[in-house]
Amino acid sequence: AYADIRGTLVIPANVKTIWGGAFSSTKLTGLDLSNAASLVSIDVRAFYSTDITGTIVTPFTVPTYAANFNSFPAGVTIVKG
């Protein structure tokens, strides 16, 4: 079951979009975008109701995501760094 997905999810280089609800209600605590060179968008509620917190850093262009539409739990941001 999806609820059993835990830890940090590593997004590979070939992923372009993370669809809405893809990982919602899991036990993820982190998202690693260090290899996500092709990622352009994260849809609504993709990581809603997870345990991801804080700032997620990507070395690539920041993908579009729905900050006001619960792509992530409240307070999560993505920055280029």
PDB file of C-alpha atoms in Angstrom:
ATOM      1  CA  ALA A   1       0.000   0.000   0.000  1.00  0.00           C
ATOM      2  CA  TYR A   2       1.089   3.560  -0.609  1.00  0.00           C
ATOM      3  CA  ALA A   3       0.966   4.343   3.095  1.00  0.00           C
ATOM      4  CA  ASP A   4       3.968   2.055   3.534  1.00  0.00           C
ATOM      5  CA  ILE A   5       6.230   4.295   1.421  1.00  0.00           C
ATOM      6  CA  ARG A   6       8.711   5.854   3.883  1.00  0.00           C
ATOM      7  CA  GLY A   7      11.903   7.888   4.033  1.00  0.00           C
ATOM      8  CA  THR A   8      13.272  10.106   1.281  1.00  0.00           C
ATOM      9  CA  LEU A   9      12.038   9.726  -2.277  1.00  0.00           C
ATOM     10  CA  VAL A  10      14.771  10.196  -4.901  1.00  0.00           C
ATOM     11  CA  ILE A  11      13.469  11.516  -8.221  1.00  0.00           C
ATOM     12  CA  PRO A  12      15.516  10.222 -11.192  1.00  0.00           C
ATOM     13  CA  ALA A  13      16.708  12.330 -14.127  1.00  0.00           C
ATOM     14  CA  ASN A  14      14.050  11.163 -16.600  1.00  0.00           C
ATOM     15  CA  VAL A  15      10.919  12.149 -14.605  1.00  0.00           C
ATOM     16  CA  LYS A  16       9.179  15.222 -16.086  1.00  0.00           C
ATOM     17  CA  THR A  17       5.993  15.435 -14.006  1.00  0.00           C
ATOM     18  CA  ILE A  18       4.882  14.113 -10.646  1.00  0.00           C
ATOM     19  CA  TRP A  19       1.136  13.717 -11.046  1.00  0.00           C
ATOM     20  CA  GLY A  20      -1.483  14.841  -8.566  1.00  0.00           C
ATOM     21  CA  GLY A  21      -1.895  12.600  -5.564  1.00  0.00           C
ATOM     22  CA  ALA A  22       1.022  10.382  -6.608  1.00  0.00           C
ATOM     23  CA  PHE A  23       2.537  10.175  -3.126  1.00  0.00           C
ATOM     24  CA  SER A  24      -0.148  11.744  -0.924  1.00  0.00           C
ATOM     25  CA  SER A  25      -0.865  10.124   2.428  1.00  0.00           C
ATOM     26  CA  THR A  26       2.469   8.289   2.503  1.00  0.00           C
ATOM     27  CA  LYS A  27       5.050   8.413   5.272  1.00  0.00           C
ATOM     28  CA  LEU A  28       7.665  10.213   3.163  1.00  0.00           C
ATOM     29  CA  THR A  29       9.919  12.498   5.189  1.00  0.00           C
ATOM     30  CA  GLY A  30      12.030  13.911   2.356  1.00  0.00           C
ATOM     31  CA  LEU A  31      12.274  14.552  -1.369  1.00  0.00           C
ATOM     32  CA  ASP A  32      15.637  14.413  -3.156  1.00  0.00           C
ATOM     33  CA  LEU A  33      15.696  16.420  -6.397  1.00  0.00           C
ATOM     34  CA  SER A  34      19.492  16.322  -6.832  1.00  0.00           C
ATOM     35  CA  ASN A  35      19.202  14.174  -9.996  1.00  0.00           C
ATOM     36  CA  ALA A  36      15.855  15.491 -11.271  1.00  0.00           C
ATOM     37  CA  ALA A  37      17.197  17.333 -14.337  1.00  0.00           C
ATOM     38  CA  SER A  38      13.987  16.862 -16.386  1.00  0.00           C
ATOM     39  CA  LEU A  39      11.415  17.652 -13.679  1.00  0.00           C
ATOM     40  CA  VAL A  40       9.215  20.565 -14.756  1.00  0.00           C
ATOM     41  CA  SER A  41       6.074  20.221 -12.650  1.00  0.00           C
ATOM     42  CA  ILE A  42       4.640  18.788  -9.452  1.00  0.00           C
ATOM     43  CA  ASP A  43       0.856  18.592  -9.592  1.00  0.00           C
ATOM     44  CA  VAL A  44      -1.784  19.340  -6.982  1.00  0.00           C
ATOM     45  CA  ARG A  45      -1.656  17.135  -3.872  1.00  0.00           C
ATOM     46  CA  ALA A  46       1.322  15.138  -5.158  1.00  0.00           C
ATOM     47  CA  PHE A  47       2.849  15.063  -1.661  1.00  0.00           C
ATOM     48  CA  TYR A  48      -0.163  16.172   0.360  1.00  0.00           C
ATOM     49  CA  SER A  49      -0.469  14.676   3.828  1.00  0.00           C
ATOM     50  CA  THR A  50       3.130  13.443   4.024  1.00  0.00           C
ATOM     51  CA  ASP A  51       5.774  14.185   6.647  1.00  0.00           C
ATOM     52  CA  ILE A  52       7.939  16.269   4.287  1.00  0.00           C
ATOM     53  CA  THR A  53       8.967  19.582   5.881  1.00  0.00           C
ATOM     54  CA  GLY A  54      11.159  22.595   5.233  1.00  0.00           C
ATOM     55  CA  THR A  55      13.010  23.602   2.110  1.00  0.00           C
ATOM     56  CA  ILE A  56      13.815  21.236  -0.734  1.00  0.00           C
ATOM     57  CA  VAL A  57      16.887  22.203  -2.767  1.00  0.00           C
ATOM     58  CA  THR A  58      17.381  21.410  -6.440  1.00  0.00           C
ATOM     59  CA  PRO A  59      20.477  22.187  -8.551  1.00  0.00           C
ATOM     60  CA  PHE A  60      18.169  22.553 -11.572  1.00  0.00           C
ATOM     61  CA  THR A  61      15.327  24.901 -12.485  1.00  0.00           C
ATOM     62  CA  VAL A  62      12.677  24.884  -9.768  1.00  0.00           C
ATOM     63  CA  PRO A  63       9.697  22.890 -11.060  1.00  0.00           C
ATOM     64  CA  THR A  64       6.297  24.534 -11.002  1.00  0.00           C
ATOM     65  CA  TYR A  65       4.206  23.367  -8.097  1.00  0.00           C
ATOM     66  CA  ALA A  66       0.942  24.371  -6.525  1.00  0.00           C
ATOM     67  CA  ALA A  67       2.036  25.995  -3.278  1.00  0.00           C
ATOM     68  CA  ASN A  68      -1.499  27.218  -2.608  1.00  0.00           C
ATOM     69  CA  PHE A  69      -3.122  23.986  -3.723  1.00  0.00           C
ATOM     70  CA  ASN A  70      -1.451  21.507  -1.393  1.00  0.00           C
ATOM     71  CA  SER A  71       1.242  19.984  -3.603  1.00  0.00           C
ATOM     72  CA  PHE A  72       3.091  19.649  -0.291  1.00  0.00           C
ATOM     73  CA  PRO A  73       2.251  20.052   3.383  1.00  0.00           C
ATOM     74  CA  ALA A  74       2.086  23.688   4.531  1.00  0.00           C
ATOM     75  CA  GLY A  75       5.445  25.452   4.712  1.00  0.00           C
ATOM     76  CA  VAL A  76       7.350  23.316   2.198  1.00  0.00           C
ATOM     77  CA  THR A  77       9.216  25.250  -0.505  1.00  0.00           C
ATOM     78  CA  ILE A  78      11.572  24.347  -3.354  1.00  0.00           C
ATOM     79  CA  VAL A  79      14.599  26.519  -4.148  1.00  0.00           C
ATOM     80  CA  LYS A  80      17.505  26.366  -6.572  1.00  0.00           C
ATOM     81  CA  GLY A  81      20.762  25.995  -4.735  1.00  0.00           C
TER      82      GLY A  81
END
